[in-house]
């Protein structure tokens, strides 16, 4: 079944922006193209699915703009054998894309509604190596590491040192670091021994990471 014209045009514009920024890994572009973005976004926002805008989803949360998701996933340098931990499932879109590049993706969110919807979307797309669960992820998933890649879609006020032990040697973590209010820096943290080597890859605005699960939703 062919994608709607507005979706194809939106994807084409998205690709042009990525190429303009030098983000052109073929496997990454193939993974985005194979993952129908409109399936992860409420209907009233379908016409801007491939835009740079953050889009509202259930539980008062948002899905990041397509460009930011692509930049972060590219910076993760995912390999076919990579085991990935994602904190902040949201709609499940980034986990679905990463699952096409990696061996296994575990994605957690504090909202049960979001993880259940993500599971349903993975199943509908035949994605069998992405696993969504409700959990409090401010300190990762200490019982399940090590992971080769960790990505967090919520901000820390300082370097998240608790995650060092959950990364494999040479592993990469990407997370926003900065004050709760205002801008943060998206930092790429590479594990070297027992420390992180830090590279800043952009300025973002995210909500601070929560240290509890949602009781009702």
Short mmCIF file of C-alpha atoms in Angstrom, two decimals:
data_model
loop_
_atom_site.label_atom_id
_atom_site.label_comp_id
_atom_site.label_asym_id
_atom_site.label_seq_id
_atom_site.Cartn_x
_atom_site.Cartn_y
_atom_site.Cartn_z
CA UNK A 1 0.00 0.00 0.00
CA UNK A 2 1.42 3.38 -1.00
CA UNK A 3 1.87 6.07 1.61
CA UNK A 4 -0.37 9.15 1.35
CA UNK A 5 1.03 11.94 -0.81
CA UNK A 6 1.50 14.33 2.11
CA UNK A 7 3.45 11.65 3.98
CA UNK A 8 5.73 10.99 1.00
CA UNK A 9 6.32 14.70 0.51
CA UNK A 10 7.00 15.17 4.21
CA UNK A 11 9.50 12.31 4.20
CA UNK A 12 11.25 13.74 1.12
CA UNK A 13 11.61 17.13 2.84
CA UNK A 14 12.92 15.36 5.97
CA UNK A 15 15.58 13.59 3.86
CA UNK A 16 16.67 16.85 2.29
CA UNK A 17 17.15 18.42 5.72
CA UNK A 18 19.16 15.42 6.92
CA UNK A 19 21.42 15.53 3.88
CA UNK A 20 21.93 19.25 4.42
CA UNK A 21 23.21 18.42 7.92
CA UNK A 22 25.42 15.59 6.71
CA UNK A 23 23.25 12.84 8.23
CA UNK A 24 23.12 10.26 5.45
CA UNK A 25 23.79 6.72 6.79
CA UNK A 26 21.93 4.48 4.37
CA UNK A 27 20.83 1.98 7.02
CA UNK A 28 19.43 4.79 9.18
CA UNK A 29 17.43 6.28 6.31
CA UNK A 30 16.13 2.81 5.39
CA UNK A 31 15.04 2.25 9.02
CA UNK A 32 13.11 5.54 9.08
CA UNK A 33 11.51 4.84 5.72
CA UNK A 34 10.41 1.37 6.86
CA UNK A 35 8.74 2.71 10.02
CA UNK A 36 5.44 4.51 9.25
CA UNK A 37 5.65 7.62 11.40
CA UNK A 38 1.97 8.53 11.10
CA UNK A 39 1.13 5.28 12.91
CA UNK A 40 2.80 6.71 16.03
CA UNK A 41 1.19 10.16 15.96
CA UNK A 42 -2.39 11.31 16.69
CA UNK A 43 -4.41 11.85 13.51
CA UNK A 44 -4.72 15.63 13.77
CA UNK A 45 -0.92 15.94 13.48
CA UNK A 46 -0.36 13.62 10.49
CA UNK A 47 0.31 16.51 8.12
CA UNK A 48 3.38 17.55 10.13
CA UNK A 49 4.56 14.06 11.06
CA UNK A 50 7.97 14.54 9.39
CA UNK A 51 8.53 18.10 10.62
CA UNK A 52 11.06 19.37 13.14
CA UNK A 53 8.26 20.15 15.62
CA UNK A 54 7.62 18.28 18.82
CA UNK A 55 4.12 16.79 18.57
CA UNK A 56 1.69 16.15 21.45
CA UNK A 57 0.82 12.52 22.23
CA UNK A 58 -1.11 10.79 25.02
CA UNK A 59 -0.44 11.34 28.75
CA UNK A 60 0.60 14.96 28.19
CA UNK A 61 3.84 13.84 26.55
CA UNK A 62 5.37 14.64 23.16
CA UNK A 63 7.20 12.93 20.33
CA UNK A 64 10.45 14.63 19.38
CA UNK A 65 10.80 16.20 15.95
CA UNK A 66 11.94 13.79 13.25
CA UNK A 67 15.23 15.67 12.71
CA UNK A 68 16.26 15.45 16.36
CA UNK A 69 15.40 11.75 16.51
CA UNK A 70 17.50 11.11 13.41
CA UNK A 71 20.45 13.13 14.71
CA UNK A 72 20.44 11.31 18.05
CA UNK A 73 20.05 7.84 16.53
CA UNK A 74 22.84 8.61 14.05
CA UNK A 75 25.10 9.77 16.90
CA UNK A 76 24.45 6.51 18.76
CA UNK A 77 26.31 4.71 15.95
CA UNK A 78 24.15 1.59 16.43
CA UNK A 79 25.65 -1.70 15.25
CA UNK A 80 23.75 -4.89 14.28
CA UNK A 81 24.65 -6.56 17.58
CA UNK A 82 23.90 -3.56 19.80
CA UNK A 83 21.78 -3.94 22.93
CA UNK A 84 19.96 -0.66 23.57
CA UNK A 85 18.20 0.88 26.56
CA UNK A 86 15.84 3.78 25.89
CA UNK A 87 14.46 5.88 28.75
CA UNK A 88 11.25 7.58 27.60
CA UNK A 89 9.27 5.38 25.24
CA UNK A 90 6.82 8.09 24.24
CA UNK A 91 4.96 6.86 21.17
CA UNK A 92 7.52 4.09 20.61
CA UNK A 93 8.71 5.51 17.29
CA UNK A 94 12.40 5.89 18.04
CA UNK A 95 12.50 2.40 19.59
CA UNK A 96 10.88 0.98 16.46
CA UNK A 97 13.49 2.66 14.25
CA UNK A 98 16.37 1.53 16.47
CA UNK A 99 15.05 -2.04 16.54
CA UNK A 100 15.64 -2.18 12.76
CA UNK A 101 19.32 -1.33 13.36
CA UNK A 102 20.11 -3.24 16.56
CA UNK A 103 19.86 -6.70 18.11
CA UNK A 104 17.59 -5.72 21.01
CA UNK A 105 15.90 -2.59 22.33
CA UNK A 106 14.44 -2.28 25.83
CA UNK A 107 12.40 0.91 26.18
CA UNK A 108 10.84 2.11 29.43
CA UNK A 109 8.34 4.82 30.29
CA UNK A 110 6.62 5.92 33.48
CA UNK A 111 3.20 5.77 31.75
CA UNK A 112 1.58 2.37 31.32
CA UNK A 113 -0.67 3.74 28.56
CA UNK A 114 2.35 4.67 26.44
CA UNK A 115 4.17 1.37 26.89
CA UNK A 116 1.03 -0.62 26.06
CA UNK A 117 0.43 1.42 22.92
CA UNK A 118 4.07 1.03 21.89
CA UNK A 119 3.83 -2.75 22.33
CA UNK A 120 0.75 -2.84 20.12
CA UNK A 121 2.53 -0.82 17.43
CA UNK A 122 5.60 -3.05 17.53
CA UNK A 123 3.39 -6.10 17.16
CA UNK A 124 1.45 -4.57 14.26
CA UNK A 125 4.73 -3.86 12.45
CA UNK A 126 6.18 -7.30 13.16
CA UNK A 127 8.97 -5.87 15.30
CA UNK A 128 9.98 -8.67 17.68
CA UNK A 129 13.21 -7.31 19.18
CA UNK A 130 11.80 -4.18 20.90
CA UNK A 131 10.36 -4.54 24.40
CA UNK A 132 8.36 -1.77 26.10
CA UNK A 133 7.68 -1.76 29.82
CA UNK A 134 6.48 0.60 32.49
CA UNK A 135 9.37 1.47 34.78
CA UNK A 136 11.06 4.37 36.52
CA UNK A 137 14.23 4.95 34.51
CA UNK A 138 16.06 7.76 36.31
CA UNK A 139 18.82 5.31 37.26
CA UNK A 140 18.48 3.05 34.22
CA UNK A 141 17.78 -0.66 34.55
CA UNK A 142 20.57 -1.83 36.81
CA UNK A 143 19.52 -5.48 36.79
CA UNK A 144 19.62 -5.85 33.03
CA UNK A 145 22.85 -4.35 31.75
CA UNK A 146 25.27 -3.93 30.38
CA UNK A 147 23.89 -2.14 27.34
CA UNK A 148 25.92 -1.05 24.33
CA UNK A 149 23.83 2.08 23.81
CA UNK A 150 21.60 4.14 26.13
CA UNK A 151 19.42 7.06 25.05
CA UNK A 152 17.38 9.23 27.41
CA UNK A 153 14.63 11.62 26.28
CA UNK A 154 14.51 13.59 29.56
CA UNK A 155 17.09 15.86 31.14
CA UNK A 156 19.57 15.40 33.98
CA UNK A 157 20.84 18.37 35.97
CA UNK A 158 24.35 16.90 36.06
CA UNK A 159 26.38 14.10 34.49
CA UNK A 160 24.38 10.84 34.98
CA UNK A 161 27.25 8.86 36.52
CA UNK A 162 24.90 6.11 37.76
CA UNK A 163 24.70 4.86 34.18
CA UNK A 164 28.44 4.18 33.75
CA UNK A 165 28.16 0.65 35.16
CA UNK A 166 25.23 -0.15 32.85
CA UNK A 167 27.23 0.55 29.69
CA UNK A 168 29.54 -1.93 28.05
CA UNK A 169 33.14 -0.90 27.45
CA UNK A 170 33.18 1.67 24.66
CA UNK A 171 29.41 2.01 24.93
CA UNK A 172 27.60 5.25 24.13
CA UNK A 173 24.96 7.13 26.11
CA UNK A 174 23.12 10.19 24.79
CA UNK A 175 21.14 12.39 27.17
CA UNK A 176 20.25 16.06 27.73
CA UNK A 177 22.20 17.67 30.59
CA UNK A 178 21.32 21.03 32.10
CA UNK A 179 18.84 22.95 34.26
CA UNK A 180 15.22 21.86 34.61
CA UNK A 181 14.05 25.17 33.16
CA UNK A 182 15.37 26.45 29.85
CA UNK A 183 17.88 24.89 27.50
CA UNK A 184 20.01 21.80 28.01
CA UNK A 185 22.89 20.35 26.02
CA UNK A 186 22.43 17.00 24.30
CA UNK A 187 25.57 15.16 25.35
CA UNK A 188 27.15 12.09 23.78
CA UNK A 189 28.91 10.16 26.54
CA UNK A 190 31.32 7.38 25.55
CA UNK A 191 32.43 4.98 28.27
CA UNK A 192 36.19 4.78 28.70
CA UNK A 193 37.15 2.61 31.65
CA UNK A 194 35.14 3.89 34.60
CA UNK A 195 34.47 7.36 33.20
CA UNK A 196 32.66 9.16 30.38
CA UNK A 197 34.24 11.04 27.52
CA UNK A 198 31.79 13.82 26.67
CA UNK A 199 30.95 15.39 23.31
CA UNK A 200 28.15 17.97 23.06
CA UNK A 201 26.00 17.54 19.95
CA UNK A 202 23.27 20.18 20.24
CA UNK A 203 21.02 22.39 22.34
CA UNK A 204 17.58 21.05 23.34
CA UNK A 205 14.69 21.59 25.73
CA UNK A 206 13.39 18.56 27.61
CA UNK A 207 11.44 17.93 30.77
CA UNK A 208 13.54 16.79 33.76
CA UNK A 209 13.67 13.06 34.29
CA UNK A 210 11.03 11.75 36.71
CA UNK A 211 11.93 9.38 39.53
CA UNK A 212 8.57 7.61 39.80
CA UNK A 213 6.05 5.77 37.68
CA UNK A 214 2.60 7.20 37.01
CA UNK A 215 0.04 5.63 39.34
CA UNK A 216 -3.11 5.87 37.21
CA UNK A 217 -2.11 6.09 33.54
#
